[in-house]
């Protein structure tokens, strides 16, 4: 019985020490971690885009695609109103706070915690944050137009050949 208690104590101690002693190498195909542990770095908003207030933005990169065409990041910002240019396609999920969005074509929407929205690359939107906002952003570089057209054509050809086989 004493031997079992000693072995259990040693196992418990080893388990607590294992993350320090046996740190697993970072995987390139799987990245995980607590959002609260990510280091938020200053990410100033272009001053000419600020419409009112003094918004202070920060970002923490979570992961990046191996081809650098996709990225996932946490972003937060204090109160203020500003225009934002989306250079990449961006899908956001609001984690905390709310933001009032007005798109270039006049669509207005308030996003709250839990809401998901998509912004096409190459577009502008006005953001008004009354207190604080925290979001996760999934970004993807848009393909150049000729490549997009070739990709769509390829998909049409594939769909046509698949439909022909099913008939």
GROMACS .gro file of C-alpha atoms in nm:
model
  167
    1UNK     CA    1   0.000   0.000   0.000
    2UNK     CA    2   0.283   0.241   0.089
    3UNK     CA    3   0.454   0.158  -0.241
    4UNK     CA    4   0.133   0.242  -0.432
    5UNK     CA    5   0.106   0.580  -0.253
    6UNK     CA    6   0.469   0.658  -0.332
    7UNK     CA    7   0.419   0.567  -0.699
    8UNK     CA    8   0.100   0.775  -0.714
    9UNK     CA    9   0.280   1.074  -0.560
   10UNK     CA   10   0.567   1.040  -0.806
   11UNK     CA   11   0.324   1.015  -1.099
   12UNK     CA   12   0.136   1.325  -0.981
   13UNK     CA   13   0.460   1.519  -0.947
   14UNK     CA   14   0.579   1.407  -1.291
   15UNK     CA   15   0.246   1.507  -1.446
   16UNK     CA   16   0.274   1.859  -1.302
   17UNK     CA   17   0.635   1.890  -1.421
   18UNK     CA   18   0.576   1.733  -1.764
   19UNK     CA   19   0.469   2.049  -1.952
   20UNK     CA   20   0.797   2.215  -1.856
   21UNK     CA   21   1.020   1.913  -1.908
   22UNK     CA   22   0.844   1.752  -2.204
   23UNK     CA   23   0.723   2.052  -2.407
   24UNK     CA   24   0.574   1.931  -2.735
   25UNK     CA   25   0.710   2.090  -3.054
   26UNK     CA   26   0.482   2.341  -3.229
   27UNK     CA   27   0.288   2.172  -3.509
   28UNK     CA   28   0.263   2.345  -3.845
   29UNK     CA   29  -0.063   2.170  -3.930
   30UNK     CA   30  -0.242   2.227  -3.597
   31UNK     CA   31  -0.227   2.536  -3.376
   32UNK     CA   32  -0.425   2.568  -3.054
   33UNK     CA   33  -0.414   2.777  -2.742
   34UNK     CA   34  -0.617   2.990  -2.506
   35UNK     CA   35  -0.707   3.330  -2.651
   36UNK     CA   36  -0.630   3.490  -2.314
   37UNK     CA   37  -0.269   3.370  -2.340
   38UNK     CA   38  -0.207   3.537  -2.676
   39UNK     CA   39   0.012   3.849  -2.667
   40UNK     CA   40  -0.184   4.147  -2.798
   41UNK     CA   41   0.040   4.394  -2.984
   42UNK     CA   42  -0.033   4.751  -3.086
   43UNK     CA   43  -0.199   4.778  -3.429
   44UNK     CA   44  -0.264   5.149  -3.488
   45UNK     CA   45  -0.553   5.247  -3.712
   46UNK     CA   46  -0.445   5.469  -4.003
   47UNK     CA   47  -0.497   5.821  -3.861
   48UNK     CA   48  -0.669   5.950  -4.177
   49UNK     CA   49  -0.935   5.676  -4.135
   50UNK     CA   50  -1.038   5.792  -3.784
   51UNK     CA   51  -1.365   5.987  -3.787
   52UNK     CA   52  -1.405   6.047  -3.412
   53UNK     CA   53  -1.259   5.949  -3.078
   54UNK     CA   54  -0.919   5.795  -3.015
   55UNK     CA   55  -0.959   5.423  -3.094
   56UNK     CA   56  -0.668   5.207  -2.984
   57UNK     CA   57  -0.644   4.873  -3.163
   58UNK     CA   58  -0.435   4.566  -3.085
   59UNK     CA   59  -0.384   4.235  -3.264
   60UNK     CA   60  -0.246   3.889  -3.188
   61UNK     CA   61  -0.176   3.654  -3.477
   62UNK     CA   62  -0.301   3.306  -3.396
   63UNK     CA   63  -0.203   3.120  -3.711
   64UNK     CA   64  -0.107   3.166  -4.074
   65UNK     CA   65  -0.157   2.936  -4.371
   66UNK     CA   66   0.157   2.775  -4.506
   67UNK     CA   67   0.111   2.971  -4.831
   68UNK     CA   68   0.060   3.302  -4.642
   69UNK     CA   69  -0.278   3.342  -4.815
   70UNK     CA   70  -0.481   3.292  -4.494
   71UNK     CA   71  -0.450   3.411  -4.136
   72UNK     CA   72  -0.644   3.393  -3.810
   73UNK     CA   73  -0.605   3.666  -3.551
   74UNK     CA   74  -0.758   3.817  -3.240
   75UNK     CA   75  -0.824   4.190  -3.260
   76UNK     CA   76  -0.956   4.436  -3.007
   77UNK     CA   77  -1.027   4.807  -3.006
   78UNK     CA   78  -1.139   5.080  -2.768
   79UNK     CA   79  -1.415   5.334  -2.840
   80UNK     CA   80  -1.407   5.538  -3.158
   81UNK     CA   81  -1.539   5.564  -3.512
   82UNK     CA   82  -1.330   5.496  -3.818
   83UNK     CA   83  -1.339   5.381  -4.178
   84UNK     CA   84  -1.174   5.046  -4.242
   85UNK     CA   85  -1.036   4.911  -4.568
   86UNK     CA   86  -1.051   4.535  -4.607
   87UNK     CA   87  -0.749   4.438  -4.817
   88UNK     CA   88  -0.830   4.069  -4.764
   89UNK     CA   89  -1.159   3.879  -4.747
   90UNK     CA   90  -1.243   3.874  -4.377
   91UNK     CA   91  -1.489   3.679  -4.169
   92UNK     CA   92  -1.524   3.798  -3.811
   93UNK     CA   93  -1.684   3.657  -3.500
   94UNK     CA   94  -1.751   3.907  -3.225
   95UNK     CA   95  -1.628   3.775  -2.891
   96UNK     CA   96  -1.702   4.073  -2.666
   97UNK     CA   97  -1.874   4.410  -2.701
   98UNK     CA   98  -2.057   4.542  -3.004
   99UNK     CA   99  -1.985   4.740  -3.319
  100UNK     CA  100  -2.208   4.946  -3.547
  101UNK     CA  101  -2.115   4.882  -3.910
  102UNK     CA  102  -2.210   5.088  -4.216
  103UNK     CA  103  -2.098   4.945  -4.550
  104UNK     CA  104  -2.013   5.142  -4.866
  105UNK     CA  105  -2.359   5.073  -5.008
  106UNK     CA  106  -2.534   5.205  -4.696
  107UNK     CA  107  -2.621   4.878  -4.519
  108UNK     CA  108  -2.620   4.933  -4.142
  109UNK     CA  109  -2.590   4.654  -3.888
  110UNK     CA  110  -2.495   4.619  -3.523
  111UNK     CA  111  -2.287   4.312  -3.442
  112UNK     CA  112  -2.293   4.170  -3.087
  113UNK     CA  113  -2.100   3.892  -2.913
  114UNK     CA  114  -2.165   3.568  -3.101
  115UNK     CA  115  -2.244   3.737  -3.436
  116UNK     CA  116  -2.052   3.640  -3.749
  117UNK     CA  117  -2.001   3.870  -4.049
  118UNK     CA  118  -1.814   3.863  -4.381
  119UNK     CA  119  -1.640   4.155  -4.551
  120UNK     CA  120  -1.516   4.119  -4.908
  121UNK     CA  121  -1.158   4.219  -4.982
  122UNK     CA  122  -1.125   4.554  -5.158
  123UNK     CA  123  -1.417   4.716  -4.973
  124UNK     CA  124  -1.461   4.985  -4.707
  125UNK     CA  125  -1.688   4.996  -4.403
  126UNK     CA  126  -1.737   5.245  -4.120
  127UNK     CA  127  -1.698   5.099  -3.771
  128UNK     CA  128  -1.837   5.269  -3.459
  129UNK     CA  129  -1.737   5.114  -3.129
  130UNK     CA  130  -1.904   5.273  -2.828
  131UNK     CA  131  -1.696   5.104  -2.554
  132UNK     CA  132  -1.479   4.806  -2.645
  133UNK     CA  133  -1.475   4.531  -2.906
  134UNK     CA  134  -1.292   4.198  -2.924
  135UNK     CA  135  -1.318   3.973  -3.228
  136UNK     CA  136  -1.156   3.680  -3.397
  137UNK     CA  137  -1.081   3.742  -3.764
  138UNK     CA  138  -1.035   3.482  -4.035
  139UNK     CA  139  -0.859   3.644  -4.331
  140UNK     CA  140  -0.793   3.518  -4.681
  141UNK     CA  141  -0.615   3.694  -4.966
  142UNK     CA  142  -0.849   3.715  -5.265
  143UNK     CA  143  -0.722   3.551  -5.584
  144UNK     CA  144  -0.647   3.784  -5.878
  145UNK     CA  145  -0.949   3.814  -6.113
  146UNK     CA  146  -0.797   3.609  -6.401
  147UNK     CA  147  -0.711   3.327  -6.159
  148UNK     CA  148  -1.061   3.342  -6.006
  149UNK     CA  149  -1.218   3.314  -6.352
  150UNK     CA  150  -0.995   3.018  -6.442
  151UNK     CA  151  -1.083   2.847  -6.113
  152UNK     CA  152  -1.457   2.897  -6.173
  153UNK     CA  153  -1.423   2.766  -6.528
  154UNK     CA  154  -1.244   2.459  -6.398
  155UNK     CA  155  -1.526   2.402  -6.148
  156UNK     CA  156  -1.788   2.434  -6.423
  157UNK     CA  157  -1.601   2.180  -6.637
  158UNK     CA  158  -1.576   1.941  -6.343
  159UNK     CA  159  -1.945   1.980  -6.261
  160UNK     CA  160  -2.036   1.921  -6.627
  161UNK     CA  161  -1.831   1.602  -6.647
  162UNK     CA  162  -1.977   1.480  -6.316
  163UNK     CA  163  -2.331   1.547  -6.435
  164UNK     CA  164  -2.260   1.369  -6.762
  165UNK     CA  165  -2.143   1.059  -6.573
  166UNK     CA  166  -2.455   1.053  -6.358
  167UNK     CA  167  -2.692   1.061  -6.659
   0.00000   0.00000   0.00000
